[in-house]
């Protein structure tokens, strides 16, 4: 398991750092990962996953995490309360509550598993993309949220800041990496899965009020396979399926630079016109 602590020099590790407090962990929202309102959802999900991965009873590699965002997280201390719901021979089922004061702000379900060699078949293919070094890095000065500054983003297509059409498809393909570069782990991949800009903004060309309600990541590598990733960069592909009745979905894939499928992700987002 990866044990990140506040002593790490990387801003990401400081943002997800937790301190044991009996059966719970305590942490603090990071000013470096603030969004329009409250912290960037990806960093909150990564912090929740970290509470499990540093737990002394955790066994295996994460295969999934689902986080439900119940209310806005304030800029004050958070308490994470993990619970091992069931421990099977090949997997563990965990639940986590993220609490501020007397309010539960997030709930989460995490599955860890001891993966075994089985039949394999990859049903999607690595997207056709030029090398990251041939693409310009996103100028994050054009976007106010602090969290955007923590990523090196290089768009193949679907950059809402440079496209001038009144309406465009909701699909994006881009290279992403922590800034400064950081070795990939399950926590960082979780956060990166939420680093796609809301598909609504790209589709309508305007910043409408929106917020993630539920967010899921499925991991397709184990700890050893992830440790073999030499590159700190990933290729992300995202699109929406439908915008309707104040909600839209957002789906994506995260690929290693060696064309390994690392994770798939989906979320449901509330929005207002």
C-alpha positions as a LaTeX table, in Angstrom:
\begin{tabular}{lrrr}
\hline
Residue & $x$ (\AA) & $y$ (\AA) & $z$ (\AA) \\
\hline
Unk1 & 0.00 & 0.00 & 0.00 \\
Unk2 & 1.06 & 3.58 & $-0.63$ \\
Unk3 & 1.53 & 5.60 & 2.52 \\
Unk4 & 1.50 & 9.29 & 1.71 \\
Unk5 & 2.22 & 11.72 & 4.51 \\
Unk6 & 2.37 & 15.43 & 5.09 \\
Unk7 & 6.18 & 15.21 & 5.09 \\
Unk8 & 6.18 & 14.58 & 1.32 \\
Unk9 & 7.38 & 17.54 & $-0.69$ \\
Unk10 & 4.85 & 17.05 & $-3.49$ \\
Unk11 & 1.75 & 19.22 & $-3.28$ \\
Unk12 & $-0.49$ & 16.25 & $-4.13$ \\
Unk13 & 0.76 & 14.16 & $-1.22$ \\
Unk14 & 0.31 & 17.10 & 1.13 \\
Unk15 & $-3.27$ & 17.54 & $-0.14$ \\
Unk16 & $-4.28$ & 13.92 & 0.57 \\
Unk17 & $-2.28$ & 13.55 & 3.79 \\
Unk18 & $-4.17$ & 12.07 & 6.74 \\
Unk19 & $-3.42$ & 11.72 & 10.43 \\
Unk20 & $-4.68$ & 8.64 & 12.34 \\
Unk21 & $-7.05$ & 9.50 & 15.17 \\
Unk22 & $-8.27$ & 6.31 & 16.82 \\
Unk23 & $-10.56$ & 4.53 & 14.35 \\
Unk24 & $-10.70$ & 7.58 & 12.05 \\
Unk25 & $-8.36$ & 9.85 & 10.11 \\
Unk26 & $-8.23$ & 13.64 & 10.01 \\
Unk27 & $-7.18$ & 15.87 & 7.13 \\
Unk28 & $-7.60$ & 19.36 & 5.74 \\
Unk29 & $-8.74$ & 20.79 & 2.38 \\
Unk30 & $-5.83$ & 22.05 & 0.30 \\
Unk31 & $-5.71$ & 25.61 & $-1.00$ \\
Unk32 & $-3.76$ & 24.28 & $-4.00$ \\
Unk33 & $-6.70$ & 22.12 & $-5.13$ \\
Unk34 & $-9.62$ & 24.50 & $-4.67$ \\
Unk35 & $-12.36$ & 24.57 & $-7.28$ \\
Unk36 & $-14.99$ & 27.23 & $-7.97$ \\
Unk37 & $-16.82$ & 26.17 & $-4.80$ \\
Unk38 & $-14.94$ & 24.03 & $-2.31$ \\
Unk39 & $-12.16$ & 21.57 & $-3.12$ \\
Unk40 & $-11.65$ & 19.82 & $-6.45$ \\
Unk41 & $-13.71$ & 16.62 & $-6.34$ \\
Unk42 & $-10.83$ & 14.50 & $-7.57$ \\
Unk43 & $-8.63$ & 15.44 & $-4.62$ \\
Unk44 & $-11.45$ & 14.64 & $-2.22$ \\
Unk45 & $-11.90$ & 11.20 & $-3.80$ \\
Unk46 & $-8.14$ & 10.62 & $-3.66$ \\
Unk47 & $-8.12$ & 11.55 & 0.03 \\
Unk48 & $-10.98$ & 9.10 & 0.68 \\
Unk49 & $-9.10$ & 6.31 & $-1.14$ \\
Unk50 & $-5.96$ & 7.15 & 0.80 \\
Unk51 & $-7.83$ & 6.52 & 4.05 \\
Unk52 & $-8.29$ & 2.92 & 2.92 \\
Unk53 & $-4.87$ & 2.34 & 1.36 \\
Unk54 & $-3.05$ & 3.41 & 4.55 \\
Unk55 & $-5.43$ & 1.48 & 6.80 \\
Unk56 & $-3.62$ & $-1.35$ & 8.64 \\
Unk57 & $-6.33$ & $-3.87$ & 7.68 \\
Unk58 & $-6.28$ & $-3.12$ & 3.94 \\
Unk59 & $-5.39$ & $-6.07$ & 1.71 \\
Unk60 & $-5.03$ & $-6.20$ & $-2.07$ \\
Unk61 & $-5.23$ & $-3.52$ & $-4.76$ \\
Unk62 & $-8.19$ & $-1.22$ & $-5.36$ \\
Unk63 & $-10.51$ & $-2.30$ & $-8.16$ \\
Unk64 & $-13.20$ & 0.34 & $-7.70$ \\
Unk65 & $-14.17$ & 3.46 & $-5.80$ \\
Unk66 & $-17.48$ & 5.30 & $-5.83$ \\
Unk67 & $-17.82$ & 8.64 & $-4.06$ \\
Unk68 & $-21.15$ & 10.38 & $-3.49$ \\
Unk69 & $-20.89$ & 14.10 & $-2.88$ \\
Unk70 & $-23.67$ & 15.04 & $-0.46$ \\
Unk71 & $-22.88$ & 18.67 & 0.24 \\
Unk72 & $-20.26$ & 21.40 & $-0.19$ \\
Unk73 & $-17.04$ & 20.79 & 1.74 \\
Unk74 & $-16.00$ & 23.75 & 3.87 \\
Unk75 & $-12.46$ & 25.01 & 4.29 \\
Unk76 & $-11.99$ & 23.29 & 7.63 \\
Unk77 & $-10.81$ & 19.98 & 9.02 \\
Unk78 & $-12.41$ & 16.77 & 7.78 \\
Unk79 & $-12.80$ & 13.45 & 9.54 \\
Unk80 & $-12.75$ & 10.24 & 7.50 \\
Unk81 & $-14.38$ & 7.21 & 9.09 \\
Unk82 & $-13.56$ & 3.96 & 7.23 \\
Unk83 & $-15.36$ & 0.70 & 7.90 \\
Unk84 & $-14.45$ & $-2.76$ & 6.65 \\
Unk85 & $-17.94$ & $-3.98$ & 5.74 \\
Unk86 & $-16.87$ & $-7.45$ & 4.63 \\
Unk87 & $-13.60$ & $-9.32$ & 4.20 \\
Unk88 & $-13.86$ & $-12.16$ & 1.69 \\
Unk89 & $-11.16$ & $-14.57$ & 0.58 \\
Unk90 & $-10.35$ & $-12.59$ & $-2.57$ \\
Unk91 & $-11.73$ & $-9.11$ & $-1.89$ \\
Unk92 & $-12.55$ & $-6.52$ & 0.74 \\
Unk93 & $-15.53$ & $-4.16$ & 0.79 \\
Unk94 & $-15.00$ & $-0.83$ & 2.56 \\
Unk95 & $-17.22$ & 2.15 & 3.24 \\
Unk96 & $-16.07$ & 5.62 & 4.22 \\
Unk97 & $-17.85$ & 8.69 & 5.54 \\
Unk98 & $-16.25$ & 12.12 & 5.22 \\
Unk99 & $-17.55$ & 14.29 & 8.05 \\
Unk100 & $-17.33$ & 17.96 & 8.97 \\
Unk101 & $-18.85$ & 18.88 & 12.30 \\
Unk102 & $-22.11$ & 16.95 & 12.51 \\
Unk103 & $-22.61$ & 16.73 & 8.72 \\
Unk104 & $-21.67$ & 13.87 & 6.41 \\
Unk105 & $-20.33$ & 15.57 & 3.29 \\
Unk106 & $-19.34$ & 12.46 & 1.30 \\
Unk107 & $-19.93$ & 8.72 & 1.39 \\
Unk108 & $-17.83$ & 6.21 & $-0.49$ \\
Unk109 & $-17.60$ & 2.52 & $-1.33$ \\
Unk110 & $-14.21$ & 0.99 & $-2.12$ \\
Unk111 & $-13.42$ & $-2.57$ & $-3.23$ \\
Unk112 & $-9.94$ & $-4.03$ & $-2.82$ \\
Unk113 & $-9.05$ & $-7.36$ & $-4.42$ \\
Unk114 & $-6.29$ & $-9.91$ & $-4.68$ \\
Unk115 & $-6.13$ & $-10.29$ & $-8.45$ \\
Unk116 & $-5.23$ & $-13.60$ & $-10.07$ \\
Unk117 & $-4.16$ & $-14.61$ & $-13.58$ \\
Unk118 & $-7.26$ & $-15.22$ & $-15.71$ \\
Unk119 & $-8.52$ & $-14.94$ & $-19.28$ \\
Unk120 & $-7.83$ & $-11.45$ & $-20.66$ \\
Unk121 & $-9.39$ & $-9.47$ & $-23.51$ \\
Unk122 & $-9.25$ & $-5.69$ & $-24.02$ \\
Unk123 & $-12.40$ & $-4.52$ & $-25.82$ \\
Unk124 & $-11.34$ & $-0.94$ & $-26.54$ \\
Unk125 & $-8.21$ & 0.36 & $-28.24$ \\
Unk126 & $-5.69$ & 3.02 & $-27.40$ \\
Unk127 & $-6.78$ & 6.31 & $-29.03$ \\
Unk128 & $-4.79$ & 7.71 & $-31.92$ \\
Unk129 & $-2.84$ & 10.58 & $-30.38$ \\
Unk130 & 0.39 & 12.45 & $-31.15$ \\
Unk131 & 3.15 & 12.41 & $-28.56$ \\
Unk132 & 2.58 & 14.76 & $-25.64$ \\
Unk133 & 5.83 & 16.64 & $-26.27$ \\
Unk134 & 4.50 & 17.74 & $-29.68$ \\
Unk135 & 1.51 & 19.52 & $-28.09$ \\
Unk136 & 1.31 & 22.83 & $-26.26$ \\
Unk137 & 0.57 & 22.81 & $-22.55$ \\
Unk138 & $-2.74$ & 24.36 & $-21.50$ \\
Unk139 & $-2.34$ & 27.93 & $-20.30$ \\
Unk140 & $-3.96$ & 27.53 & $-16.88$ \\
Unk141 & $-3.92$ & 31.32 & $-16.36$ \\
Unk142 & $-7.10$ & 31.35 & $-18.45$ \\
Unk143 & $-8.98$ & 29.37 & $-15.79$ \\
Unk144 & $-9.36$ & 30.57 & $-12.19$ \\
Unk145 & $-9.65$ & 27.34 & $-10.13$ \\
Unk146 & $-6.41$ & 26.58 & $-8.29$ \\
Unk147 & $-6.57$ & 22.85 & $-9.01$ \\
Unk148 & $-6.03$ & 23.38 & $-12.75$ \\
Unk149 & $-2.54$ & 24.71 & $-11.98$ \\
Unk150 & $-1.60$ & 21.32 & $-10.51$ \\
Unk151 & $-1.85$ & 19.53 & $-13.87$ \\
Unk152 & 0.06 & 19.59 & $-17.14$ \\
Unk153 & $-2.71$ & 19.27 & $-19.75$ \\
Unk154 & $-1.99$ & 18.92 & $-23.48$ \\
Unk155 & $-5.07$ & 18.64 & $-25.66$ \\
Unk156 & $-5.24$ & 16.62 & $-28.85$ \\
Unk157 & $-8.79$ & 17.93 & $-29.28$ \\
Unk158 & $-11.70$ & 19.10 & $-27.16$ \\
Unk159 & $-10.07$ & 22.07 & $-25.42$ \\
Unk160 & $-12.90$ & 24.41 & $-24.48$ \\
Unk161 & $-10.49$ & 27.35 & $-24.15$ \\
Unk162 & $-9.25$ & 27.37 & $-27.75$ \\
Unk163 & $-12.23$ & 26.23 & $-29.81$ \\
Unk164 & $-14.36$ & 29.08 & $-31.16$ \\
Unk165 & $-17.41$ & 27.19 & $-32.45$ \\
Unk166 & $-20.71$ & 28.08 & $-30.71$ \\
Unk167 & $-21.44$ & 24.38 & $-30.03$ \\
Unk168 & $-19.13$ & 21.39 & $-30.35$ \\
Unk169 & $-19.21$ & 17.70 & $-29.40$ \\
Unk170 & $-18.53$ & 16.91 & $-25.75$ \\
Unk171 & $-15.53$ & 14.70 & $-26.52$ \\
Unk172 & $-11.95$ & 15.45 & $-25.44$ \\
Unk173 & $-8.62$ & 13.69 & $-25.81$ \\
Unk174 & $-5.64$ & 14.99 & $-23.86$ \\
Unk175 & $-2.40$ & 14.08 & $-22.15$ \\
Unk176 & $-2.35$ & 14.79 & $-18.40$ \\
Unk177 & 0.27 & 14.65 & $-15.65$ \\
Unk178 & 0.71 & 15.92 & $-12.13$ \\
Unk179 & 2.71 & 19.14 & $-12.01$ \\
Unk180 & 5.48 & 18.78 & $-11.01$ \\
Unk181 & 5.78 & 15.23 & $-12.31$ \\
Unk182 & 4.90 & 12.52 & $-9.79$ \\
Unk183 & 4.98 & 8.72 & $-9.90$ \\
Unk184 & 1.53 & 7.34 & $-10.72$ \\
Unk185 & $-0.37$ & 5.56 & $-7.96$ \\
Unk186 & $-4.02$ & 4.74 & $-7.32$ \\
Unk187 & $-4.61$ & 8.00 & $-5.48$ \\
Unk188 & $-3.26$ & 10.16 & $-8.30$ \\
Unk189 & $-5.16$ & 8.21 & $-10.96$ \\
Unk190 & $-8.36$ & 8.70 & $-8.95$ \\
Unk191 & $-7.85$ & 12.47 & $-8.97$ \\
Unk192 & $-6.88$ & 12.55 & $-12.66$ \\
Unk193 & $-10.12$ & 10.71 & $-13.52$ \\
Unk194 & $-11.95$ & 13.84 & $-12.34$ \\
Unk195 & $-9.61$ & 16.28 & $-14.11$ \\
Unk196 & $-11.68$ & 16.36 & $-17.31$ \\
Unk197 & $-13.51$ & 19.68 & $-17.51$ \\
Unk198 & $-17.30$ & 19.21 & $-17.26$ \\
Unk199 & $-18.62$ & 18.06 & $-20.62$ \\
Unk200 & $-21.41$ & 20.62 & $-20.33$ \\
Unk201 & $-18.91$ & 23.49 & $-20.54$ \\
Unk202 & $-17.41$ & 22.09 & $-23.73$ \\
Unk203 & $-20.78$ & 21.31 & $-25.31$ \\
Unk204 & $-22.47$ & 24.67 & $-24.62$ \\
Unk205 & $-19.37$ & 26.90 & $-24.60$ \\
Unk206 & $-20.38$ & 28.53 & $-21.29$ \\
Unk207 & $-19.67$ & 28.07 & $-17.59$ \\
Unk208 & $-22.98$ & 27.00 & $-16.06$ \\
Unk209 & $-23.51$ & 26.09 & $-12.40$ \\
Unk210 & $-22.65$ & 22.39 & $-12.11$ \\
Unk211 & $-21.44$ & 19.90 & $-9.54$ \\
Unk212 & $-20.63$ & 16.18 & $-9.45$ \\
Unk213 & $-23.16$ & 14.09 & $-7.53$ \\
Unk214 & $-21.56$ & 10.67 & $-7.84$ \\
Unk215 & $-18.16$ & 9.65 & $-9.20$ \\
Unk216 & $-16.78$ & 6.16 & $-9.92$ \\
Unk217 & $-13.39$ & 4.81 & $-10.95$ \\
Unk218 & $-12.66$ & 1.23 & $-12.03$ \\
Unk219 & $-8.99$ & 0.27 & $-11.92$ \\
Unk220 & $-7.68$ & $-2.20$ & $-14.51$ \\
Unk221 & $-4.19$ & $-2.80$ & $-13.11$ \\
Unk222 & $-2.90$ & $-4.13$ & $-9.80$ \\
Unk223 & $-0.25$ & $-2.54$ & $-7.60$ \\
Unk224 & 2.67 & $-4.32$ & $-9.28$ \\
Unk225 & 1.48 & $-3.44$ & $-12.80$ \\
Unk226 & 0.96 & 0.17 & $-11.84$ \\
Unk227 & 4.43 & 0.36 & $-10.30$ \\
Unk228 & 5.86 & $-0.69$ & $-13.69$ \\
Unk229 & 4.54 & 2.47 & $-15.33$ \\
Unk230 & 7.69 & 4.46 & $-16.07$ \\
Unk231 & 5.92 & 7.52 & $-17.45$ \\
Unk232 & 4.21 & 9.99 & $-15.13$ \\
Unk233 & 1.85 & 11.01 & $-17.94$ \\
Unk234 & $-1.50$ & 9.50 & $-18.97$ \\
Unk235 & $-3.78$ & 9.88 & $-21.97$ \\
Unk236 & $-7.35$ & 10.74 & $-21.05$ \\
Unk237 & $-10.41$ & 10.33 & $-23.27$ \\
Unk238 & $-13.81$ & 11.66 & $-22.14$ \\
Unk239 & $-17.28$ & 12.28 & $-23.50$ \\
Unk240 & $-20.89$ & 12.63 & $-22.34$ \\
Unk241 & $-23.89$ & 10.52 & $-23.35$ \\
Unk242 & $-26.85$ & 12.80 & $-22.64$ \\
Unk243 & $-27.72$ & 16.15 & $-21.07$ \\
Unk244 & $-31.27$ & 16.16 & $-19.70$ \\
Unk245 & $-33.39$ & 17.22 & $-16.73$ \\
Unk246 & $-30.58$ & 18.95 & $-14.80$ \\
Unk247 & $-28.18$ & 15.97 & $-15.06$ \\
Unk248 & $-25.57$ & 14.69 & $-17.48$ \\
Unk249 & $-23.19$ & 11.76 & $-17.39$ \\
Unk250 & $-19.48$ & 11.88 & $-18.14$ \\
Unk251 & $-17.43$ & 8.81 & $-19.11$ \\
Unk252 & $-13.72$ & 8.43 & $-19.62$ \\
Unk253 & $-10.68$ & 6.20 & $-19.97$ \\
Unk254 & $-7.18$ & 6.70 & $-18.61$ \\
Unk255 & $-4.30$ & 5.10 & $-20.53$ \\
Unk256 & $-0.62$ & 4.82 & $-19.66$ \\
Unk257 & 1.87 & 6.17 & $-22.14$ \\
Unk258 & 2.78 & 2.52 & $-22.89$ \\
Unk259 & $-0.85$ & 2.00 & $-24.07$ \\
Unk260 & $-1.92$ & 0.13 & $-20.92$ \\
Unk261 & $-5.53$ & 0.79 & $-19.91$ \\
Unk262 & $-5.17$ & 1.96 & $-16.31$ \\
Unk263 & $-8.72$ & 3.00 & $-15.39$ \\
Unk264 & $-12.19$ & 3.80 & $-16.64$ \\
Unk265 & $-14.44$ & 6.33 & $-14.97$ \\
Unk266 & $-17.94$ & 7.72 & $-14.95$ \\
Unk267 & $-19.82$ & 10.40 & $-13.08$ \\
Unk268 & $-23.23$ & 12.00 & $-12.88$ \\
Unk269 & $-23.28$ & 15.78 & $-12.74$ \\
Unk270 & $-26.06$ & 18.16 & $-11.70$ \\
Unk271 & $-26.36$ & 21.39 & $-13.66$ \\
Unk272 & $-28.54$ & 24.44 & $-14.15$ \\
Unk273 & $-28.94$ & 26.49 & $-17.35$ \\
\hline
\end{tabular}
